[in-house]
């Protein structure tokens, strides 16, 4: 692989062992993937920072990077941790707060932005054509498919290595030759479009190659749910969205065409809850402020939640800070708002019989973990279900 003089010096340890180690991870991965050079990244987003996922070995690793002089050489944001940074949530378990604080302290001292969210594009929307190094599969899919930037689906260590060096390998989706849509997926039925979580699960399970989806809608709220689900159930880092993905970012060479029908996605929607305790969940991926305010309006209009029904909403820390009074009002109505975390990277303090959500990704990870029946619907459907209103 060709390296510039500066990159060679980094690899040879002239910038310290942390940078050398990070550079060697990038170079070795790049060589394995056939990369011939490195490119500068504009933004690194580091996932795998939740103590409940990485435990003591991960904590020690992050700490050692700080003590070894590791510093962010590029704008770097971090994914959710395992604690609620608002301090108000009753449903997110806070027992690991001390350990998470050690990780967070190390990340912040290395110069990473403590945004604790899986929607880093809320803080810094990527520019078209930019090279990124992002962990967090849902954000990767949004960066590529919506913004027309390019990032591979990095594991935590690779995104971290790019944060510490400012570079990534030029291979995978950075190479336009690999951004070729091969399956044309037509969405004509509004019921399919209206359940983006289920559509995303279907895409991930059923379509192996890069799809071009026609008719999935244009709204970022639904698209990020669909992309998160398809990245979880499959491995899609890029879903070309007709009318959304910038032209010139991808090419097409179709080997298959398919129209997705309601029957195809219905098998992923689960069962509407009858009796028993119900957890409604919105915010996977985290909500933008305007999404949060729409949910707020819908909840306030309906009032206090019925007994044995809870609604959990997860949002970025900054959205909590901006909308503190709305969060307090929601709490009085029985809604639990957690900031900078989510139930997948943390633990819940209680069990429920039913999980009702708009997120296919949450269903993918949580339905088995919580041993709950699930019902996958759209945002309004979740609110209606937790208030015991009939679907319609
Ligand atoms: Fe975000 Fe957690 Fe879902 S990190 S995408 S809310 S699983």
Tab-separated table of C-alpha atoms and ligand atoms in Angstrom:
chain	number	residue	atom	x	y	z
A	1	UNK	CA	0.000	0.000	0.000
A	2	UNK	CA	1.246	3.481	-0.827
A	3	UNK	CA	1.741	5.627	2.306
A	4	UNK	CA	2.701	9.297	2.419
A	5	UNK	CA	5.762	10.315	4.408
A	6	UNK	CA	3.522	11.467	7.291
A	7	UNK	CA	1.551	8.196	7.303
A	8	UNK	CA	4.815	6.205	7.367
A	9	UNK	CA	6.053	8.217	10.325
A	10	UNK	CA	2.785	7.547	12.129
A	11	UNK	CA	3.065	3.846	11.431
A	12	UNK	CA	6.697	3.787	12.582
A	13	UNK	CA	5.849	5.188	15.992
A	14	UNK	CA	7.121	8.760	15.605
A	15	UNK	CA	3.747	10.023	16.908
A	16	UNK	CA	3.652	7.556	19.825
A	17	UNK	CA	2.508	3.953	20.233
A	18	UNK	CA	-1.221	4.759	20.192
A	19	UNK	CA	-1.051	6.354	16.745
A	20	UNK	CA	1.262	3.571	15.519
A	21	UNK	CA	-1.139	0.899	16.737
A	22	UNK	CA	-4.130	2.711	15.209
A	23	UNK	CA	-2.294	3.129	11.913
A	24	UNK	CA	-1.336	-0.515	11.810
A	25	UNK	CA	-4.992	-1.588	12.323
A	26	UNK	CA	-6.041	0.601	9.373
A	27	UNK	CA	-3.189	-0.470	7.098
A	28	UNK	CA	-3.645	-4.193	7.819
A	29	UNK	CA	-7.405	-4.003	7.246
A	30	UNK	CA	-6.878	-1.988	4.078
A	31	UNK	CA	-4.314	-4.457	2.727
A	32	UNK	CA	-6.664	-7.362	3.425
A	33	UNK	CA	-9.350	-5.561	1.398
A	34	UNK	CA	-7.023	-4.651	-1.470
A	35	UNK	CA	-6.714	-0.917	-0.697
A	36	UNK	CA	-3.829	0.812	-2.428
A	37	UNK	CA	-3.877	4.003	-0.360
A	38	UNK	CA	-5.350	5.763	2.683
A	39	UNK	CA	-7.689	8.756	2.556
A	40	UNK	CA	-8.379	11.516	5.065
A	41	UNK	CA	-11.703	11.296	6.893
A	42	UNK	CA	-13.817	14.331	7.757
A	43	UNK	CA	-15.638	12.729	10.685
A	44	UNK	CA	-15.163	9.589	12.769
A	45	UNK	CA	-18.043	8.167	14.785
A	46	UNK	CA	-17.102	5.645	17.434
A	47	UNK	CA	-19.521	2.931	18.516
A	48	UNK	CA	-18.953	0.233	21.136
A	49	UNK	CA	-18.541	2.683	24.023
A	50	UNK	CA	-21.274	1.294	26.274
A	51	UNK	CA	-19.875	-0.351	29.396
A	52	UNK	CA	-22.621	-2.987	29.365
A	53	UNK	CA	-21.306	-4.130	25.952
A	54	UNK	CA	-17.522	-3.766	26.300
A	55	UNK	CA	-17.198	-4.413	30.061
A	56	UNK	CA	-13.856	-4.120	31.895
A	57	UNK	CA	-11.565	-5.189	29.014
A	58	UNK	CA	-13.079	-2.472	26.800
A	59	UNK	CA	-12.877	0.101	29.579
A	60	UNK	CA	-9.171	-0.721	30.152
A	61	UNK	CA	-8.481	-0.500	26.424
A	62	UNK	CA	-10.050	2.977	26.116
A	63	UNK	CA	-8.237	4.122	29.259
A	64	UNK	CA	-4.903	2.847	27.916
A	65	UNK	CA	-5.377	4.876	24.729
A	66	UNK	CA	-5.805	8.047	26.798
A	67	UNK	CA	-2.825	7.273	29.031
A	68	UNK	CA	-0.769	6.478	25.932
A	69	UNK	CA	-1.371	9.991	24.598
A	70	UNK	CA	-4.170	9.180	22.150
A	71	UNK	CA	-5.983	12.278	20.864
A	72	UNK	CA	-8.653	12.830	18.223
A	73	UNK	CA	-7.025	14.073	15.029
A	74	UNK	CA	-10.390	14.631	13.343
A	75	UNK	CA	-13.946	15.610	14.370
A	76	UNK	CA	-15.131	12.564	16.343
A	77	UNK	CA	-18.490	11.779	17.919
A	78	UNK	CA	-19.494	8.866	20.142
A	79	UNK	CA	-22.434	6.468	20.195
A	80	UNK	CA	-24.787	6.009	23.186
A	81	UNK	CA	-23.467	4.759	26.511
A	82	UNK	CA	-25.328	2.489	28.931
A	83	UNK	CA	-26.636	5.158	31.306
A	84	UNK	CA	-29.340	7.778	31.011
A	85	UNK	CA	-27.532	11.134	30.956
A	86	UNK	CA	-30.684	13.007	31.965
A	87	UNK	CA	-30.724	11.219	35.323
A	88	UNK	CA	-34.536	11.081	35.130
A	89	UNK	CA	-35.259	7.700	33.545
A	90	UNK	CA	-36.760	4.995	35.757
A	91	UNK	CA	-36.570	2.315	33.072
A	92	UNK	CA	-32.860	2.489	32.190
A	93	UNK	CA	-30.717	0.743	34.782
A	94	UNK	CA	-28.084	3.084	36.232
A	95	UNK	CA	-25.943	0.493	38.042
A	96	UNK	CA	-23.002	0.878	35.671
A	97	UNK	CA	-22.881	4.675	35.956
A	98	UNK	CA	-19.436	4.672	37.625
A	99	UNK	CA	-17.826	2.418	35.014
A	100	UNK	CA	-19.474	4.297	32.140
A	101	UNK	CA	-18.159	7.560	33.604
A	102	UNK	CA	-14.580	6.238	33.382
A	103	UNK	CA	-15.060	5.421	29.689
A	104	UNK	CA	-16.735	8.768	29.006
A	105	UNK	CA	-14.022	10.689	30.844
A	106	UNK	CA	-11.331	9.002	28.718
A	107	UNK	CA	-13.181	9.705	25.472
A	108	UNK	CA	-13.768	13.342	26.369
A	109	UNK	CA	-10.132	13.869	27.415
A	110	UNK	CA	-9.051	12.453	24.048
A	111	UNK	CA	-11.117	15.188	22.404
A	112	UNK	CA	-14.126	13.164	21.292
A	113	UNK	CA	-17.469	15.029	21.258
A	114	UNK	CA	-19.673	13.547	24.015
A	115	UNK	CA	-22.867	13.538	21.957
A	116	UNK	CA	-23.797	9.952	22.964
A	117	UNK	CA	-26.099	9.426	20.033
A	118	UNK	CA	-26.541	7.075	17.102
A	119	UNK	CA	-27.604	9.975	14.853
A	120	UNK	CA	-24.244	11.788	14.515
A	121	UNK	CA	-25.625	13.371	11.333
A	122	UNK	CA	-27.845	15.493	13.582
A	123	UNK	CA	-24.725	17.167	14.999
A	124	UNK	CA	-22.780	17.304	11.747
A	125	UNK	CA	-24.628	16.420	8.538
A	126	UNK	CA	-22.027	14.898	6.204
A	127	UNK	CA	-21.286	16.621	2.915
A	128	UNK	CA	-21.808	14.768	-0.327
A	129	UNK	CA	-18.675	12.854	-1.355
A	130	UNK	CA	-16.986	13.132	2.043
A	131	UNK	CA	-14.982	10.198	3.419
A	132	UNK	CA	-16.100	9.138	6.896
A	133	UNK	CA	-15.191	6.342	9.314
A	134	UNK	CA	-18.329	5.495	11.238
A	135	UNK	CA	-19.250	2.630	13.494
A	136	UNK	CA	-23.003	2.250	14.271
A	137	UNK	CA	-24.578	0.422	11.361
A	138	UNK	CA	-27.737	2.561	11.239
A	139	UNK	CA	-25.761	5.798	10.940
A	140	UNK	CA	-23.496	4.263	8.284
A	141	UNK	CA	-26.526	3.394	6.164
A	142	UNK	CA	-27.940	6.929	6.525
A	143	UNK	CA	-24.594	8.594	5.684
A	144	UNK	CA	-24.269	6.584	2.472
A	145	UNK	CA	-27.886	6.262	1.402
A	146	UNK	CA	-29.268	9.699	2.308
A	147	UNK	CA	-26.305	12.092	2.403
A	148	UNK	CA	-24.165	10.565	-0.357
A	149	UNK	CA	-21.062	10.579	1.843
A	150	UNK	CA	-19.018	7.378	2.018
A	151	UNK	CA	-18.237	5.193	4.989
A	152	UNK	CA	-17.708	1.505	5.423
A	153	UNK	CA	-19.468	-0.242	8.256
A	154	UNK	CA	-16.602	-0.071	10.733
A	155	UNK	CA	-16.326	-1.953	13.962
A	156	UNK	CA	-15.578	0.091	17.087
A	157	UNK	CA	-11.764	-0.366	16.913
A	158	UNK	CA	-11.500	0.746	13.278
A	159	UNK	CA	-13.557	3.894	13.772
A	160	UNK	CA	-11.448	4.585	16.857
A	161	UNK	CA	-8.258	4.070	14.830
A	162	UNK	CA	-9.493	6.573	12.247
A	163	UNK	CA	-10.327	9.066	15.005
A	164	UNK	CA	-6.767	8.784	16.341
A	165	UNK	CA	-5.064	9.071	12.944
A	166	UNK	CA	-7.492	10.991	10.728
A	167	UNK	CA	-7.267	8.326	7.986
A	168	UNK	CA	-9.086	5.297	6.657
A	169	UNK	CA	-8.299	2.729	3.922
A	170	UNK	CA	-9.578	3.360	0.402
A	171	UNK	CA	-11.639	0.222	-0.212
A	172	UNK	CA	-15.192	-1.052	0.187
A	173	UNK	CA	-17.810	1.666	-0.269
A	174	UNK	CA	-15.162	4.382	-0.646
A	175	UNK	CA	-14.523	2.932	-4.085
A	176	UNK	CA	-17.371	3.896	-6.490
A	177	UNK	CA	-16.888	0.522	-8.225
A	178	UNK	CA	-18.439	-1.090	-5.134
A	179	UNK	CA	-21.492	1.181	-4.974
A	180	UNK	CA	-23.540	-0.687	-7.578
A	181	UNK	CA	-27.228	-1.399	-6.969
A	182	UNK	CA	-28.118	-4.858	-8.295
A	183	UNK	CA	-31.686	-5.451	-7.063
A	184	UNK	CA	-34.543	-3.088	-7.915
A	185	UNK	CA	-37.152	-3.099	-5.137
A	186	UNK	CA	-40.525	-1.492	-5.867
A	187	UNK	CA	-42.703	-0.300	-2.976
A	188	UNK	CA	-46.200	0.465	-4.289
A	189	UNK	CA	-48.455	-0.431	-1.354
A	190	UNK	CA	-48.799	2.479	1.114
A	191	UNK	CA	-49.121	-0.045	3.975
A	192	UNK	CA	-45.577	-1.212	3.238
A	193	UNK	CA	-44.263	2.350	3.101
A	194	UNK	CA	-46.212	3.075	6.304
A	195	UNK	CA	-44.284	0.487	8.321
A	196	UNK	CA	-40.633	1.364	7.641
A	197	UNK	CA	-39.336	-0.880	10.427
A	198	UNK	CA	-40.947	-3.981	8.913
A	199	UNK	CA	-39.900	-2.973	5.380
A	200	UNK	CA	-36.319	-2.604	6.641
A	201	UNK	CA	-36.365	-6.048	8.270
A	202	UNK	CA	-37.668	-7.578	5.037
A	203	UNK	CA	-34.931	-5.832	3.023
A	204	UNK	CA	-32.218	-7.059	5.371
A	205	UNK	CA	-33.477	-10.637	5.528
A	206	UNK	CA	-34.469	-11.057	1.897
A	207	UNK	CA	-32.144	-8.953	-0.262
A	208	UNK	CA	-28.463	-9.855	-0.194
A	209	UNK	CA	-27.033	-7.368	-2.714
A	210	UNK	CA	-27.176	-3.563	-2.709
A	211	UNK	CA	-30.830	-2.664	-3.411
A	212	UNK	CA	-32.288	0.343	-5.164
A	213	UNK	CA	-35.607	1.049	-3.472
A	214	UNK	CA	-38.287	2.908	-5.393
A	215	UNK	CA	-41.228	4.374	-3.463
A	216	UNK	CA	-39.919	4.226	0.124
A	217	UNK	CA	-40.759	7.895	0.691
A	218	UNK	CA	-38.505	10.873	1.316
A	219	UNK	CA	-38.840	11.677	5.034
A	220	UNK	CA	-35.693	11.199	7.093
A	221	UNK	CA	-37.658	10.001	10.168
A	222	UNK	CA	-38.986	6.930	8.329
A	223	UNK	CA	-35.903	6.380	6.199
A	224	UNK	CA	-33.581	6.166	9.199
A	225	UNK	CA	-35.882	3.560	10.766
A	226	UNK	CA	-35.946	1.508	7.562
A	227	UNK	CA	-32.180	1.750	7.109
A	228	UNK	CA	-31.472	0.841	10.754
A	229	UNK	CA	-33.636	-2.271	10.424
A	230	UNK	CA	-32.092	-3.396	7.136
A	231	UNK	CA	-28.594	-2.880	8.545
A	232	UNK	CA	-29.503	-4.978	11.611
A	233	UNK	CA	-31.251	-7.887	9.898
A	234	UNK	CA	-28.933	-7.888	6.882
A	235	UNK	CA	-25.669	-6.131	6.343
A	236	UNK	CA	-26.757	-3.246	4.199
A	237	UNK	CA	-24.421	-0.279	4.527
A	238	UNK	CA	-25.928	1.285	1.407
A	239	UNK	CA	-29.520	1.177	0.192
A	240	UNK	CA	-29.952	3.365	-2.857
A	241	UNK	CA	-33.153	5.373	-2.402
A	242	UNK	CA	-34.700	6.670	-5.591
A	243	UNK	CA	-35.146	10.434	-5.352
A	244	UNK	CA	-33.013	10.676	-2.207
A	245	UNK	CA	-29.537	9.190	-2.714
A	246	UNK	CA	-27.570	11.777	-4.708
A	247	UNK	CA	-27.105	10.827	-8.360
A	248	UNK	CA	-23.480	10.226	-9.219
A	249	UNK	CA	-22.866	8.480	-5.896
A	250	UNK	CA	-23.923	5.076	-7.212
A	251	UNK	CA	-24.460	3.115	-10.405
A	252	UNK	CA	-26.902	0.330	-11.327
A	253	UNK	CA	-26.514	-3.095	-12.872
A	254	UNK	CA	-29.723	-4.947	-12.057
A	255	UNK	CA	-29.770	-8.714	-11.860
A	256	UNK	CA	-33.172	-8.906	-10.166
A	257	UNK	CA	-36.380	-6.877	-9.734
A	258	UNK	CA	-38.998	-7.412	-7.072
A	259	UNK	CA	-42.180	-5.713	-5.875
A	260	UNK	CA	-42.536	-5.953	-2.121
A	261	UNK	CA	-46.120	-6.693	-1.072
A	262	UNK	CA	-47.834	-6.206	2.273
A	263	UNK	CA	-47.898	-10.000	2.803
A	264	UNK	CA	-44.093	-10.030	2.530
A	265	UNK	CA	-43.541	-7.536	5.344
A	266	UNK	CA	-46.540	-8.472	7.491
A	267	UNK	CA	-44.736	-11.528	8.815
A	268	UNK	CA	-42.327	-9.152	10.606
A	269	UNK	CA	-44.975	-7.043	12.334
A	270	UNK	CA	-45.731	-9.363	15.275
A	271	UNK	CA	-48.983	-9.255	17.218
A	272	UNK	CA	-50.921	-6.305	18.611
A	273	UNK	CA	-51.002	-6.525	22.439
A	274	UNK	CA	-54.204	-7.576	24.168
A	275	UNK	CA	-53.821	-7.715	27.943
A	276	UNK	CA	-50.673	-7.641	30.059
A	277	UNK	CA	-48.015	-5.005	30.572
A	278	UNK	CA	-46.878	-3.015	27.535
A	279	UNK	CA	-43.676	-1.129	26.815
A	280	UNK	CA	-43.997	1.288	23.917
A	281	UNK	CA	-40.623	2.324	22.562
A	282	UNK	CA	-39.721	5.185	20.204
A	283	UNK	CA	-36.251	6.524	19.464
A	284	UNK	CA	-34.278	3.734	17.802
A	285	UNK	CA	-32.454	5.424	16.107
A	286	UNK	CA	-32.628	8.464	18.409
A	287	UNK	CA	-35.160	11.155	17.611
A	288	UNK	CA	-34.454	14.544	16.084
A	289	UNK	CA	-35.949	17.465	18.062
A	290	UNK	CA	-38.837	17.814	15.583
A	291	UNK	CA	-39.657	14.124	15.895
A	292	UNK	CA	-39.555	14.373	19.675
A	293	UNK	CA	-41.880	17.386	19.634
A	294	UNK	CA	-44.377	15.574	17.403
A	295	UNK	CA	-44.460	12.631	19.832
A	296	UNK	CA	-44.808	15.129	22.680
A	297	UNK	CA	-47.856	16.715	21.010
A	298	UNK	CA	-49.492	13.338	20.429
A	299	UNK	CA	-48.953	12.269	24.044
A	300	UNK	CA	-50.058	15.549	25.625
A	301	UNK	CA	-53.254	15.412	23.558
A	302	UNK	CA	-54.052	12.001	25.102
A	303	UNK	CA	-53.013	12.590	28.738
A	304	UNK	CA	-51.863	10.140	31.407
A	305	UNK	CA	-50.916	6.647	30.185
A	306	UNK	CA	-53.147	3.766	31.273
A	307	UNK	CA	-51.978	1.574	34.168
A	308	UNK	CA	-49.379	-1.064	33.255
A	309	UNK	CA	-48.426	0.755	30.066
A	310	UNK	CA	-45.214	2.722	29.676
A	311	UNK	CA	-43.733	4.631	26.780
A	312	UNK	CA	-39.932	4.910	26.567
A	313	UNK	CA	-38.412	7.554	24.296
A	314	UNK	CA	-34.659	7.757	23.634
A	315	UNK	CA	-33.069	10.972	22.391
A	316	UNK	CA	-29.633	12.600	22.043
A	317	UNK	CA	-28.343	14.427	25.136
A	318	UNK	CA	-28.588	17.756	23.311
A	319	UNK	CA	-32.277	17.224	22.545
A	320	UNK	CA	-32.894	16.549	26.237
A	321	UNK	CA	-31.092	19.782	27.167
A	322	UNK	CA	-33.111	21.793	24.633
A	323	UNK	CA	-36.450	20.307	25.664
A	324	UNK	CA	-36.125	19.846	29.411
A	325	UNK	CA	-39.579	21.243	30.211
A	326	UNK	CA	-41.265	18.938	27.671
A	327	UNK	CA	-39.420	15.954	29.176
A	328	UNK	CA	-40.711	16.875	32.649
A	329	UNK	CA	-44.261	17.188	31.370
A	330	UNK	CA	-44.036	13.806	29.652
A	331	UNK	CA	-42.803	12.259	32.916
A	332	UNK	CA	-45.908	13.496	34.677
A	333	UNK	CA	-47.971	11.644	32.056
A	334	UNK	CA	-46.098	8.361	32.671
A	335	UNK	CA	-43.636	8.633	29.762
A	336	UNK	CA	-40.002	7.767	30.409
A	337	UNK	CA	-37.457	9.784	28.419
A	338	UNK	CA	-33.823	8.651	28.411
A	339	UNK	CA	-30.962	10.691	26.944
A	340	UNK	CA	-27.753	9.410	25.353
A	341	UNK	CA	-28.645	5.746	25.679
A	342	UNK	CA	-31.120	3.089	24.562
A	343	UNK	CA	-32.364	-0.283	25.841
A	344	UNK	CA	-30.128	-2.195	23.402
A	345	UNK	CA	-26.864	-0.797	24.817
A	346	UNK	CA	-28.126	-0.711	28.419
A	347	UNK	CA	-30.471	-2.785	30.597
A	348	UNK	CA	-34.083	-2.207	31.594
A	349	UNK	CA	-35.123	-2.113	35.231
A	350	UNK	CA	-38.331	-4.070	34.700
A	351	UNK	CA	-39.915	-6.642	32.419
A	352	UNK	CA	-42.949	-6.270	30.183
A	353	UNK	CA	-45.219	-8.759	28.425
A	354	UNK	CA	-45.291	-6.796	25.174
A	355	UNK	CA	-42.903	-4.547	23.289
A	356	UNK	CA	-44.560	-2.129	20.854
A	357	UNK	CA	-42.221	-0.115	18.673
A	358	UNK	CA	-41.731	1.484	15.271
A	359	UNK	CA	-38.156	0.207	15.138
A	360	UNK	CA	-37.273	-2.985	13.294
A	361	UNK	CA	-33.788	-2.703	14.770
A	362	UNK	CA	-35.209	-2.650	18.309
A	363	UNK	CA	-37.351	-5.690	17.494
A	364	UNK	CA	-34.296	-7.456	16.072
A	365	UNK	CA	-32.266	-6.956	19.250
A	366	UNK	CA	-34.839	-6.644	22.009
A	367	UNK	CA	-37.640	-9.116	21.376
A	368	UNK	CA	-35.535	-12.128	22.377
A	369	UNK	CA	-33.564	-10.292	25.041
A	370	UNK	CA	-36.728	-9.073	26.808
A	371	UNK	CA	-38.605	-12.315	26.124
A	372	UNK	CA	-41.574	-10.121	25.219
A	373	UNK	CA	-44.119	-10.470	22.433
A	374	UNK	CA	-43.593	-7.707	19.948
A	375	UNK	CA	-45.711	-5.522	17.717
A	376	UNK	CA	-43.990	-3.490	15.005
A	377	UNK	CA	-45.973	-0.548	13.670
A	378	UNK	CA	-45.392	3.117	12.830
A	379	UNK	CA	-44.904	6.016	15.262
A	380	UNK	CA	-48.573	6.877	15.591
A	381	UNK	CA	-49.378	3.177	15.873
A	382	UNK	CA	-47.087	2.901	18.899
A	383	UNK	CA	-48.772	5.829	20.609
A	384	UNK	CA	-52.233	4.452	19.845
A	385	UNK	CA	-51.249	1.015	21.107
A	386	UNK	CA	-49.915	2.224	24.442
A	387	UNK	CA	-53.107	4.220	24.982
A	388	UNK	CA	-55.175	1.140	24.152
A	389	UNK	CA	-56.683	2.722	21.006
A	390	UNK	CA	-57.574	0.378	18.182
A	391	UNK	CA	-55.277	0.428	15.141
A	392	UNK	CA	-56.695	2.313	12.228
B	1	LIG	FE1	-29.421	3.828	18.396
B	1	LIG	FE2	-29.645	2.050	20.276
B	1	LIG	FE3	-31.140	1.876	18.147
B	1	LIG	S1	-27.768	2.931	19.576
B	1	LIG	S2	-29.916	2.745	16.518
B	1	LIG	S3	-31.201	3.544	19.674
B	1	LIG	S4	-30.081	0.201	19.116
